PDB file of C-alpha atoms in Angstrom:
ATOM      1  CA  MET X   1      26.685 -38.565  27.461  1.00 45.00           C
ATOM      2  CA  SER X   2      25.998 -41.800  26.118  1.00 47.00           C
ATOM      3  CA  TYR X   3      24.714 -41.020  22.687  1.00 47.00           C
ATOM      4  CA  LEU X   4      28.110 -38.822  22.301  1.00 46.00           C
ATOM      5  CA  ALA X   5      30.381 -42.075  23.407  1.00 45.00           C
ATOM      6  CA  SER X   6      28.790 -43.703  20.646  1.00 49.00           C
ATOM      7  CA  LEU X   7      29.964 -41.590  18.076  1.00 47.00           C
ATOM      8  CA  HIS X   8      33.310 -42.444  17.461  1.00 51.00           C
ATOM      9  CA  GLY X   9      35.575 -40.253  15.587  1.00 55.00           C
ATOM     10  CA  TRP X  10      32.738 -37.466  15.543  1.00 61.00           C
ATOM     11  CA  SER X  11      34.103 -34.350  15.512  1.00 70.00           C
ATOM     12  CA  TRP X  12      32.471 -30.403  15.964  1.00 70.00           C
ATOM     13  CA  LEU X  13      35.521 -29.396  13.547  1.00 72.00           C
ATOM     14  CA  GLY X  14      34.489 -32.134  11.052  1.00 73.00           C
ATOM     15  CA  ALA X  15      31.338 -31.152  11.260  1.00 74.00           C
ATOM     16  CA  ALA X  16      31.640 -28.121   9.509  1.00 75.00           C
ATOM     17  CA  VAL X  17      33.841 -28.715   7.328  1.00 79.00           C
ATOM     18  CA  GLY X  18      31.320 -31.174   5.706  1.00 81.00           C
ATOM     19  CA  LEU X  19      28.406 -28.572   6.506  1.00 81.00           C
ATOM     20  CA  VAL X  20      30.445 -25.984   4.656  1.00 82.00           C
ATOM     21  CA  TRP X  21      32.320 -28.589   1.576  1.00 85.00           C
ATOM     22  CA  SER X  22      27.743 -29.705   1.056  1.00 85.00           C
ATOM     23  CA  LEU X  23      26.898 -26.373   1.147  1.00 82.00           C
ATOM     24  CA  GLY X  24      29.582 -25.365  -1.352  1.00 82.00           C
ATOM     25  CA  LEU X  25      28.309 -28.186  -3.632  1.00 84.00           C
ATOM     26  CA  THR X  26      24.763 -26.862  -3.501  1.00 82.00           C
ATOM     27  CA  LEU X  27      25.432 -23.572  -4.742  1.00 77.00           C
ATOM     28  CA  VAL X  28      27.542 -25.051  -7.503  1.00 78.00           C
ATOM     29  CA  VAL X  29      24.755 -27.320  -9.545  1.00 77.00           C
ATOM     30  CA  LEU X  30      22.182 -24.697  -8.554  1.00 74.00           C
ATOM     31  CA  ARG X  31      24.518 -21.993 -10.452  1.00 71.00           C
ATOM     32  CA  LEU X  32      25.474 -24.706 -13.556  1.00 73.00           C
ATOM     33  CA  PRO X  33      24.605 -23.118 -17.193  1.00 70.00           C
ATOM     34  CA  ARG X  34      21.452 -25.287 -17.769  1.00 69.00           C
ATOM     35  CA  ASN X  35      20.265 -24.555 -13.933  1.00 66.00           C
ATOM     36  CA  ARG X  36      20.640 -20.948 -14.853  1.00 66.00           C
ATOM     37  CA  GLU X  37      19.393 -20.137 -18.336  1.00 70.00           C
ATOM     38  CA  PRO X  38      17.824 -17.127 -18.644  1.00 69.00           C
ATOM     39  CA  GLY X  39      13.749 -16.936 -18.791  1.00 69.00           C
ATOM     40  CA  LEU X  40      11.385 -15.808 -21.037  1.00 72.00           C
ATOM     41  CA  ALA X  41      11.291 -12.106 -19.309  1.00 70.00           C
ATOM     42  CA  GLU X  42      15.475 -11.741 -19.742  1.00 70.00           C
ATOM     43  CA  ARG X  43      15.216 -12.936 -22.943  1.00 72.00           C
ATOM     44  CA  VAL X  44      12.386 -10.246 -24.506  1.00 74.00           C
ATOM     45  CA  GLY X  45      13.266  -7.595 -21.953  1.00 67.00           C
ATOM     46  CA  PRO X  46      16.227  -6.074 -24.105  1.00 66.00           C
ATOM     47  CA  TYR X  47      14.302  -5.597 -26.843  1.00 67.00           C
ATOM     48  CA  VAL X  48      11.020  -3.766 -25.824  1.00 65.00           C
ATOM     49  CA  ARG X  49      12.365  -1.432 -23.434  1.00 60.00           C
ATOM     50  CA  ASP X  50      11.326   2.624 -24.129  1.00 54.00           C
ATOM     51  CA  THR X  51      15.126   3.725 -23.489  1.00 52.00           C
ATOM     52  CA  ALA X  52      18.711   1.765 -23.652  1.00 54.00           C
ATOM     53  CA  ARG X  53      20.236   0.901 -20.927  1.00 56.00           C
ATOM     54  CA  ALA X  54      23.113   3.057 -19.417  1.00 53.00           C
ATOM     55  CA  SER X  55      26.306   1.940 -19.777  1.00 51.00           C
ATOM     56  CA  LYS X  56      28.098   0.924 -16.579  1.00 50.00           C
ATOM     57  CA  LEU X  57      30.787   3.334 -17.436  1.00 46.00           C
ATOM     58  CA  LEU X  58      28.913   6.280 -16.529  1.00 47.00           C
ATOM     59  CA  ALA X  59      27.465   4.085 -13.454  1.00 48.00           C
ATOM     60  CA  ARG X  60      27.649   5.476  -9.715  1.00 49.00           C
ATOM     61  CA  THR X  61      29.932   2.940  -8.291  1.00 48.00           C
ATOM     62  CA  ASP X  62      29.357   1.844  -4.486  1.00 48.00           C
ATOM     63  CA  PRO X  63      31.963   1.732  -1.832  1.00 45.00           C
ATOM     64  CA  GLY X  64      31.515  -1.632  -1.559  1.00 44.00           C
ATOM     65  CA  GLY X  65      32.124  -3.462   1.463  1.00 43.00           C
ATOM     66  CA  VAL X  66      31.107  -7.169   3.040  1.00 40.00           C
ATOM     67  CA  SER X  67      27.542  -6.525   3.952  1.00 42.00           C
ATOM     68  CA  VAL X  68      27.673  -5.462  -0.441  1.00 41.00           C
ATOM     69  CA  GLY X  69      29.037  -8.768  -1.328  1.00 45.00           C
ATOM     70  CA  LEU X  70      27.070 -11.210   0.376  1.00 48.00           C
ATOM     71  CA  GLY X  71      24.097  -9.355  -0.975  1.00 55.00           C
ATOM     72  CA  ARG X  72      25.015  -9.627  -4.609  1.00 61.00           C
ATOM     73  CA  ILE X  73      26.355 -13.339  -4.016  1.00 61.00           C
ATOM     74  CA  PHE X  74      23.033 -14.851  -1.917  1.00 65.00           C
ATOM     75  CA  ALA X  75      20.768 -12.258  -3.632  1.00 71.00           C
ATOM     76  CA  PRO X  76      20.015 -14.811  -6.585  1.00 72.00           C
ATOM     77  CA  VAL X  77      19.555 -17.837  -3.965  1.00 71.00           C
ATOM     78  CA  VAL X  78      17.248 -15.992  -2.488  1.00 74.00           C
ATOM     79  CA  LYS X  79      15.413 -14.789  -5.166  1.00 75.00           C
ATOM     80  CA  ASP X  80      15.152 -18.765  -6.423  1.00 73.00           C
ATOM     81  CA  LEU X  81      14.249 -19.405  -2.480  1.00 75.00           C
ATOM     82  CA  GLY X  82      11.160 -16.964  -3.073  1.00 75.00           C
ATOM     83  CA  GLY X  83      10.280 -17.690  -6.356  1.00 76.00           C
ATOM     84  CA  TRP X  84       9.992 -21.652  -4.899  1.00 79.00           C
ATOM     85  CA  VAL X  85       8.251 -20.761  -1.836  1.00 80.00           C
ATOM     86  CA  GLU X  86       5.366 -18.573  -4.113  1.00 78.00           C
ATOM     87  CA  ARG X  87       4.658 -22.014  -5.893  1.00 79.00           C
ATOM     88  CA  ILE X  88       4.272 -23.631  -2.664  1.00 80.00           C
ATOM     89  CA  LEU X  89       2.252 -20.930  -1.359  1.00 79.00           C
ATOM     90  CA  GLY X  90       0.434 -19.026  -4.048  1.00 78.00           C
ATOM     91  CA  GLY X  91      -1.778 -16.233  -3.462  1.00 79.00           C
ATOM     92  CA  ALA X  92       0.308 -13.837  -4.974  1.00 82.00           C
ATOM     93  CA  THR X  93      -3.009 -11.488  -5.346  1.00 84.00           C
ATOM     94  CA  SER X  94      -4.081 -11.632  -1.837  1.00 85.00           C
ATOM     95  CA  VAL X  95       0.147 -10.645  -1.304  1.00 86.00           C
ATOM     96  CA  ARG X  96      -0.439  -7.885  -3.614  1.00 86.00           C
ATOM     97  CA  LYS X  97      -3.850  -6.851  -2.163  1.00 87.00           C
ATOM     98  CA  ARG X  98      -2.415  -6.632   1.270  1.00 87.00           C
ATOM     99  CA  LEU X  99       0.427  -4.518   0.453  1.00 86.00           C
ATOM    100  CA  GLU X 100      -1.489  -2.365  -0.850  1.00 85.00           C
ATOM    101  CA  ARG X 101      -4.159  -2.303   2.400  1.00 85.00           C
ATOM    102  CA  ALA X 102      -0.411  -2.020   4.515  1.00 84.00           C
ATOM    103  CA  GLY X 103       0.693   0.928   2.148  1.00 83.00           C
ATOM    104  CA  LEU X 104       3.790  -0.676   0.541  1.00 83.00           C
ATOM    105  CA  PRO X 105       4.566  -1.351  -2.660  1.00 81.00           C
ATOM    106  CA  GLY X 106       2.901  -3.943  -4.311  1.00 77.00           C
ATOM    107  CA  ASP X 107       6.064  -6.440  -5.346  1.00 80.00           C
ATOM    108  CA  VAL X 108       5.350  -9.774  -4.177  1.00 84.00           C
ATOM    109  CA  GLU X 109       8.762 -10.790  -5.208  1.00 84.00           C
ATOM    110  CA  ARG X 110      10.190  -8.564  -2.834  1.00 86.00           C
ATOM    111  CA  PHE X 111       7.789  -9.950  -0.198  1.00 87.00           C
ATOM    112  CA  ARG X 112       8.504 -13.462  -1.107  1.00 86.00           C
ATOM    113  CA  ALA X 113      12.600 -12.477  -0.168  1.00 86.00           C
ATOM    114  CA  GLU X 114      11.451 -11.267   3.076  1.00 87.00           C
ATOM    115  CA  GLN X 115       9.642 -14.060   3.454  1.00 87.00           C
ATOM    116  CA  VAL X 116      12.697 -16.269   3.016  1.00 88.00           C
ATOM    117  CA  ILE X 117      14.553 -14.255   4.978  1.00 88.00           C
ATOM    118  CA  TRP X 118      12.458 -14.781   7.890  1.00 90.00           C
ATOM    119  CA  GLY X 119      12.716 -18.702   7.511  1.00 88.00           C
ATOM    120  CA  ALA X 120      16.659 -18.312   7.773  1.00 88.00           C
ATOM    121  CA  LEU X 121      16.310 -16.710  10.933  1.00 90.00           C
ATOM    122  CA  GLY X 122      14.229 -19.258  11.991  1.00 90.00           C
ATOM    123  CA  ALA X 123      16.265 -21.901  11.045  1.00 88.00           C
ATOM    124  CA  ALA X 124      19.159 -20.031  12.262  1.00 89.00           C
ATOM    125  CA  ALA X 125      17.775 -20.306  15.717  1.00 89.00           C
ATOM    126  CA  GLY X 126      16.615 -23.817  14.962  1.00 87.00           C
ATOM    127  CA  VAL X 127      20.348 -24.237  14.272  1.00 87.00           C
ATOM    128  CA  VAL X 128      21.286 -22.731  17.711  1.00 88.00           C
ATOM    129  CA  LEU X 129      18.700 -24.436  19.884  1.00 87.00           C
ATOM    130  CA  GLY X 130      19.843 -27.821  18.763  1.00 84.00           C
ATOM    131  CA  SER X 131      23.116 -27.873  18.483  1.00 84.00           C
ATOM    132  CA  PHE X 132      22.591 -26.751  22.761  1.00 84.00           C
ATOM    133  CA  GLY X 133      20.266 -29.908  22.498  1.00 81.00           C
ATOM    134  CA  VAL X 134      22.883 -32.172  20.976  1.00 78.00           C
ATOM    135  CA  VAL X 135      25.646 -31.243  23.456  1.00 79.00           C
ATOM    136  CA  ALA X 136      23.741 -30.662  26.757  1.00 79.00           C
ATOM    137  CA  ARG X 137      20.737 -33.323  26.556  1.00 77.00           C
ATOM    138  CA  GLY X 138      22.230 -35.658  23.452  1.00 76.00           C
ATOM    139  CA  VAL X 139      19.526 -35.019  21.212  1.00 75.00           C
ATOM    140  CA  SER X 140      19.008 -36.830  18.142  1.00 80.00           C
ATOM    141  CA  PRO X 141      19.823 -35.439  14.956  1.00 79.00           C
ATOM    142  CA  VAL X 142      16.788 -36.306  13.718  1.00 82.00           C
ATOM    143  CA  GLN X 143      14.608 -34.362  15.834  1.00 84.00           C
ATOM    144  CA  VAL X 144      17.099 -31.315  15.223  1.00 82.00           C
ATOM    145  CA  VAL X 145      16.554 -31.313  11.318  1.00 85.00           C
ATOM    146  CA  LEU X 146      12.982 -30.898  12.293  1.00 89.00           C
ATOM    147  CA  LEU X 147      12.887 -28.310  14.426  1.00 88.00           C
ATOM    148  CA  VAL X 148      15.021 -26.438  12.367  1.00 88.00           C
ATOM    149  CA  PHE X 149      12.431 -26.778   9.339  1.00 89.00           C
ATOM    150  CA  ILE X 150       9.677 -26.261  12.030  1.00 91.00           C
ATOM    151  CA  LEU X 151      11.403 -22.999  12.700  1.00 91.00           C
ATOM    152  CA  ALA X 152      12.120 -22.051   9.217  1.00 89.00           C
ATOM    153  CA  ALA X 153       8.382 -22.534   7.932  1.00 90.00           C
ATOM    154  CA  THR X 154       7.296 -20.810  11.251  1.00 91.00           C
ATOM    155  CA  GLY X 155       9.373 -17.614  10.264  1.00 90.00           C
ATOM    156  CA  VAL X 156       7.762 -18.249   6.813  1.00 89.00           C
ATOM    157  CA  VAL X 157       4.168 -17.391   8.031  1.00 90.00           C
ATOM    158  CA  LEU X 158       4.954 -15.171  10.350  1.00 92.00           C
ATOM    159  CA  ARG X 159       5.955 -12.641   8.028  1.00 90.00           C
ATOM    160  CA  ASP X 160       2.535 -13.243   6.215  1.00 89.00           C
ATOM    161  CA  GLN X 161       0.745 -12.934   9.887  1.00 91.00           C
ATOM    162  CA  PHE X 162       2.633  -9.331  10.602  1.00 92.00           C
ATOM    163  CA  LEU X 163       1.633  -8.222   6.789  1.00 90.00           C
ATOM    164  CA  THR X 164      -2.228  -9.109   7.587  1.00 89.00           C
ATOM    165  CA  ARG X 165      -1.306  -7.288  10.958  1.00 91.00           C
ATOM    166  CA  GLN X 166       0.141  -4.645   8.976  1.00 90.00           C
ATOM    167  CA  ALA X 167      -3.000  -3.913   6.900  1.00 89.00           C
ATOM    168  CA  THR X 168      -5.567  -3.873   9.367  1.00 88.00           C
ATOM    169  CA  THR X 169      -3.614  -1.539  11.701  1.00 89.00           C
ATOM    170  CA  ARG X 170      -2.885   0.836   8.875  1.00 89.00           C
ATOM    171  CA  GLU X 171      -7.134   0.509   8.099  1.00 86.00           C
ATOM    172  CA  GLN X 172      -7.668   1.654  11.572  1.00 85.00           C
ATOM    173  CA  ARG X 173      -5.775   4.352  11.537  1.00 87.00           C
ATOM    174  CA  ILE X 174      -7.439   5.673   8.583  1.00 86.00           C
ATOM    175  CA  LEU X 175     -11.191   5.036  10.079  1.00 82.00           C
ATOM    176  CA  THR X 176     -10.021   7.385  13.181  1.00 82.00           C
ATOM    177  CA  GLU X 177      -8.833  10.155  10.769  1.00 84.00           C
ATOM    178  CA  PHE X 178     -11.648   9.342   8.084  1.00 83.00           C
ATOM    179  CA  PRO X 179     -14.144  11.686  10.085  1.00 80.00           C
ATOM    180  CA  THR X 180     -12.062  14.596  10.435  1.00 83.00           C
ATOM    181  CA  ILE X 181     -10.970  14.559   7.190  1.00 85.00           C
ATOM    182  CA  ALA X 182     -14.814  14.241   5.827  1.00 82.00           C
ATOM    183  CA  GLU X 183     -15.611  17.011   8.028  1.00 82.00           C
ATOM    184  CA  LEU X 184     -12.389  19.474   6.873  1.00 85.00           C
ATOM    185  CA  LEU X 185     -13.313  18.450   3.275  1.00 84.00           C
ATOM    186  CA  ALA X 186     -16.731  19.515   4.002  1.00 81.00           C
ATOM    187  CA  LEU X 187     -15.689  23.044   5.538  1.00 83.00           C
ATOM    188  CA  ALA X 188     -13.633  23.518   2.264  1.00 83.00           C
ATOM    189  CA  VAL X 189     -16.335  23.140  -0.369  1.00 81.00           C
ATOM    190  CA  GLY X 190     -18.613  25.127   2.050  1.00 79.00           C
ATOM    191  CA  ALA X 191     -16.099  27.885   1.905  1.00 79.00           C
ATOM    192  CA  GLY X 192     -16.289  27.824  -1.835  1.00 78.00           C
ATOM    193  CA  GLU X 193     -13.621  25.516  -2.982  1.00 77.00           C
ATOM    194  CA  GLY X 194     -14.405  22.950  -5.835  1.00 77.00           C
ATOM    195  CA  ALA X 195     -13.505  19.510  -5.690  1.00 77.00           C
ATOM    196  CA  VAL X 196      -9.961  19.213  -6.652  1.00 80.00           C
ATOM    197  CA  GLY X 197      -9.366  22.704  -4.474  1.00 83.00           C
ATOM    198  CA  ALA X 198     -10.513  20.750  -0.908  1.00 83.00           C
ATOM    199  CA  LEU X 199      -8.808  18.240  -1.751  1.00 83.00           C
ATOM    200  CA  GLU X 200      -5.329  20.002  -2.417  1.00 86.00           C
ATOM    201  CA  ARG X 201      -6.125  22.298   1.171  1.00 86.00           C
ATOM    202  CA  VAL X 202      -6.962  19.245   3.435  1.00 85.00           C
ATOM    203  CA  VAL X 203      -3.726  17.211   2.384  1.00 86.00           C
ATOM    204  CA  ARG X 204      -1.962  19.774   2.751  1.00 86.00           C
ATOM    205  CA  LEU X 205      -2.969  21.305   6.130  1.00 84.00           C
ATOM    206  CA  SER X 206      -3.065  17.326   7.410  1.00 83.00           C
ATOM    207  CA  HIS X 207      -1.198  14.393   8.151  1.00 83.00           C
ATOM    208  CA  GLY X 208      -1.791  10.742   8.330  1.00 83.00           C
ATOM    209  CA  GLU X 209      -2.629   7.905   5.845  1.00 85.00           C
ATOM    210  CA  LEU X 210      -5.883   8.934   4.528  1.00 85.00           C
ATOM    211  CA  SER X 211      -4.395  12.501   3.992  1.00 86.00           C
ATOM    212  CA  THR X 212      -1.132  10.293   1.917  1.00 87.00           C
ATOM    213  CA  GLU X 213      -3.859   8.464   0.147  1.00 86.00           C
ATOM    214  CA  LEU X 214      -5.831  11.596  -0.703  1.00 86.00           C
ATOM    215  CA  GLY X 215      -2.362  13.387  -1.833  1.00 87.00           C
ATOM    216  CA  ARG X 216      -2.203  10.055  -3.851  1.00 86.00           C
ATOM    217  CA  ALA X 217      -5.015  10.464  -5.522  1.00 86.00           C
ATOM    218  CA  LEU X 218      -4.531  14.371  -6.490  1.00 86.00           C
ATOM    219  CA  SER X 219      -1.194  13.463  -8.539  1.00 86.00           C
ATOM    220  CA  ASP X 220      -3.077  10.831 -10.317  1.00 84.00           C
ATOM    221  CA  ALA X 221      -5.262  13.486 -11.165  1.00 83.00           C
ATOM    222  CA  ARG X 222      -2.760  15.640 -11.899  1.00 84.00           C
ATOM    223  CA  ALA X 223      -1.045  13.240 -14.231  1.00 83.00           C
ATOM    224  CA  GLY X 224      -4.325  12.701 -16.758  1.00 80.00           C
ATOM    225  CA  ALA X 225      -6.811  10.395 -14.467  1.00 79.00           C
ATOM    226  CA  SER X 226     -10.030  12.446 -13.890  1.00 80.00           C
ATOM    227  CA  LEU X 227     -11.062  12.838 -10.639  1.00 81.00           C
ATOM    228  CA  PRO X 228     -13.623  10.160 -10.278  1.00 81.00           C
ATOM    229  CA  VAL X 229     -11.371   7.341 -11.390  1.00 84.00           C
ATOM    230  CA  ALA X 230      -8.437   8.540  -9.090  1.00 85.00           C
ATOM    231  CA  LEU X 231     -10.550   8.538  -6.014  1.00 83.00           C
ATOM    232  CA  GLN X 232     -11.929   5.226  -7.032  1.00 83.00           C
ATOM    233  CA  GLY X 233      -8.119   4.053  -6.886  1.00 83.00           C
ATOM    234  CA  VAL X 234      -8.361   5.487  -3.254  1.00 83.00           C
ATOM    235  CA  ALA X 235     -11.330   3.125  -2.393  1.00 82.00           C
ATOM    236  CA  ASP X 236     -10.071   0.191  -4.526  1.00 81.00           C
ATOM    237  CA  ARG X 237      -6.345   0.146  -2.505  1.00 82.00           C
ATOM    238  CA  THR X 238      -7.752   0.571   1.030  1.00 81.00           C
ATOM    239  CA  GLY X 239     -10.829  -1.817   0.847  1.00 75.00           C
ATOM    240  CA  LEU X 240     -12.638  -0.270   3.335  1.00 81.00           C
ATOM    241  CA  VAL X 241     -16.486  -0.274   3.080  1.00 80.00           C
ATOM    242  CA  SER X 242     -17.018   3.324   4.846  1.00 79.00           C
ATOM    243  CA  LEU X 243     -14.576   4.673   2.433  1.00 82.00           C
ATOM    244  CA  ALA X 244     -15.833   3.197  -0.684  1.00 83.00           C
ATOM    245  CA  ARG X 245     -19.118   4.750   0.048  1.00 82.00           C
ATOM    246  CA  PHE X 246     -17.342   8.417   1.034  1.00 81.00           C
ATOM    247  CA  VAL X 247     -15.876   8.285  -2.394  1.00 83.00           C
ATOM    248  CA  ASP X 248     -18.720   6.848  -3.950  1.00 82.00           C
ATOM    249  CA  GLY X 249     -20.501  10.108  -2.696  1.00 79.00           C
ATOM    250  CA  ILE X 250     -18.132  12.697  -4.018  1.00 79.00           C
ATOM    251  CA  ILE X 251     -18.058  10.415  -7.381  1.00 80.00           C
ATOM    252  CA  VAL X 252     -21.732  11.340  -7.607  1.00 79.00           C
ATOM    253  CA  ALA X 253     -21.570  15.035  -6.776  1.00 76.00           C
ATOM    254  CA  VAL X 254     -19.196  16.036  -8.785  1.00 75.00           C
ATOM    255  CA  GLU X 255     -20.854  14.313 -11.937  1.00 76.00           C
ATOM    256  CA  ARG X 256     -24.134  15.335 -11.189  1.00 76.00           C
ATOM    257  CA  GLY X 257     -23.439  18.631  -9.562  1.00 69.00           C
ATOM    258  CA  THR X 258     -25.362  17.726  -6.546  1.00 68.00           C
ATOM    259  CA  PRO X 259     -24.367  20.427  -3.275  1.00 74.00           C
ATOM    260  CA  LEU X 260     -20.871  18.231  -2.623  1.00 75.00           C
ATOM    261  CA  GLY X 261     -21.167  19.706   1.194  1.00 74.00           C
ATOM    262  CA  ASP X 262     -23.908  17.899   2.155  1.00 76.00           C
ATOM    263  CA  VAL X 263     -22.779  14.663   0.910  1.00 75.00           C
ATOM    264  CA  LEU X 264     -19.509  15.224   3.177  1.00 76.00           C
ATOM    265  CA  ARG X 265     -21.386  16.059   6.260  1.00 77.00           C
ATOM    266  CA  ALA X 266     -23.619  13.314   6.013  1.00 79.00           C
ATOM    267  CA  GLN X 267     -20.775  10.814   5.108  1.00 76.00           C
ATOM    268  CA  ALA X 268     -18.580  12.161   8.459  1.00 75.00           C
ATOM    269  CA  GLN X 269     -21.879  11.567  10.230  1.00 79.00           C
ATOM    270  CA  ASP X 270     -22.311   8.051   8.781  1.00 79.00           C
ATOM    271  CA  VAL X 271     -18.546   7.302   9.614  1.00 76.00           C
ATOM    272  CA  ARG X 272     -18.859   8.342  13.346  1.00 78.00           C
ATOM    273  CA  GLU X 273     -22.280   6.283  13.628  1.00 81.00           C
ATOM    274  CA  THR X 274     -20.575   3.509  12.467  1.00 77.00           C
ATOM    275  CA  GLY X 275     -17.444   4.218  14.755  1.00 74.00           C
ATOM    276  CA  ARG X 276     -19.671   4.238  17.621  1.00 81.00           C
ATOM    277  CA  ARG X 277     -21.857   1.122  16.282  1.00 83.00           C
ATOM    278  CA  THR X 278     -18.508  -0.876  16.468  1.00 78.00           C
ATOM    279  CA  ILE X 279     -16.979   0.779  20.305  1.00 81.00           C
ATOM    280  CA  MET X 280     -20.253  -0.641  21.421  1.00 84.00           C
ATOM    281  CA  GLU X 281     -20.234  -4.288  19.677  1.00 82.00           C
ATOM    282  CA  GLU X 282     -16.265  -4.416  20.945  1.00 80.00           C
ATOM    283  CA  GLY X 283     -17.226  -3.583  24.644  1.00 80.00           C
ATOM    284  CA  GLY X 284     -20.300  -6.265  24.356  1.00 80.00           C
ATOM    285  CA  LYS X 285     -17.636  -8.689  23.399  1.00 79.00           C
ATOM    286  CA  LYS X 286     -15.344  -7.788  26.320  1.00 80.00           C
ATOM    287  CA  GLU X 287     -18.241  -8.080  28.654  1.00 78.00           C
ATOM    288  CA  ILE X 288     -18.618 -11.526  27.572  1.00 80.00           C
ATOM    289  CA  ALA X 289     -14.400 -11.856  27.737  1.00 79.00           C
ATOM    290  CA  MET X 290     -14.818 -10.446  31.376  1.00 81.00           C
ATOM    291  CA  MET X 291     -16.604 -13.164  32.494  1.00 82.00           C
ATOM    292  CA  VAL X 292     -14.328 -15.624  32.301  1.00 81.00           C
ATOM    293  CA  PRO X 293     -12.143 -14.627  35.041  1.00 82.00           C
ATOM    294  CA  VAL X 294     -15.097 -13.745  37.149  1.00 81.00           C
ATOM    295  CA  VAL X 295     -16.776 -17.040  37.287  1.00 82.00           C
ATOM    296  CA  PHE X 296     -13.944 -19.168  37.445  1.00 83.00           C
ATOM    297  CA  PHE X 297     -11.222 -17.439  39.482  1.00 84.00           C
ATOM    298  CA  VAL X 298     -13.179 -14.455  41.334  1.00 84.00           C
ATOM    299  CA  LEU X 299     -16.153 -16.100  42.158  1.00 83.00           C
ATOM    300  CA  PRO X 300     -14.827 -19.332  43.725  1.00 85.00           C
ATOM    301  CA  VAL X 301     -12.328 -17.769  46.072  1.00 85.00           C
ATOM    302  CA  THR X 302     -15.396 -15.732  47.181  1.00 85.00           C
ATOM    303  CA  ILE X 303     -17.139 -18.535  48.185  1.00 83.00           C
ATOM    304  CA  LEU X 304     -14.362 -19.995  49.979  1.00 82.00           C
ATOM    305  CA  PHE X 305     -13.835 -16.928  51.622  1.00 82.00           C
ATOM    306  CA  ALA X 306     -17.758 -17.024  52.667  1.00 80.00           C
ATOM    307  CA  LEU X 307     -18.071 -20.651  53.637  1.00 80.00           C
ATOM    308  CA  TYR X 308     -14.728 -21.517  54.982  1.00 77.00           C
ATOM    309  CA  PRO X 309     -15.374 -19.224  59.119  1.00 77.00           C
ATOM    310  CA  GLY X 310     -18.662 -21.726  58.922  1.00 74.00           C
ATOM    311  CA  LEU X 311     -16.961 -24.548  58.058  1.00 74.00           C
ATOM    312  CA  ALA X 312     -14.117 -24.111  60.952  1.00 73.00           C
ATOM    313  CA  PHE X 313     -16.795 -23.104  63.459  1.00 72.00           C
ATOM    314  CA  LEU X 314     -18.204 -26.720  62.341  1.00 71.00           C
ATOM    315  CA  ARG X 315     -15.052 -28.677  62.968  1.00 69.00           C
ATOM    316  CA  VAL X 316     -14.159 -26.781  66.086  1.00 59.00           C
ATOM    317  CA  ASP X 317     -17.182 -28.161  67.385  1.00 55.00           C
ATOM    318  CA  VAL X 318     -17.258 -31.491  66.556  1.00 52.00           C
TER     319      VAL X 318
END
């Protein structure tokens, strides 16, 4: 309260007016003609497009609304902030690879915009917490600004970590589906289907992440790519070693004419053995982790219960 009393003439209305005025001045400065000059892609793009741009008179008009209007207003700002995040963090190749592994479009610019939105949400949470701290505890404005900055950076980093989690979760689902898909392919080939026919049958009858990837490979093959190249795209997008070996086996069998059914069965067995070995390794790690509560919590309590009656009996005798 003494800190608030020292701020003569300070009010929430004045602070809000100053904040709005500062934001307006910032937007005006950012959107000055010299600060929004078109880039190289915007200048060259109209001359290298394959088709002419459609007339705006024939375009479908949106009903409008507050959300659409706000989106159009803040979209350039979010784009600029996304570019700023890209220049600071970098790693566009890694982000694009993780987006492909997660089954998302490889649009790095959109991902950076999502990071900006997550950072803005973190900053908003920091403003709310900081305002509560100023009113209730008399926290210094410098600490509030530091809190807002930390929470904004945390939001940006959390979006990146969430993308990694999405990619890892999708790869685990692919590994779970992999042995069943391989055996279905082996059964279809053993029944007389060719490689393309077996893939089409399995994609039509199954559902899941791996089935979606195989369907994408078939689409690439129908679009003109060879089947080995289309299947190699599946291995490149996922980044799984076992799936890469599986694809290499199919490619070799298709190119050299070796029995495809035997190759698929052997690959499915290898995947199951790899999964069993992974489960055993994780079980060993969990067993070591379970020793921590046993040694530090259960064992001391057991010793206490074993020794306490004897110590109490000796105290009574004394």
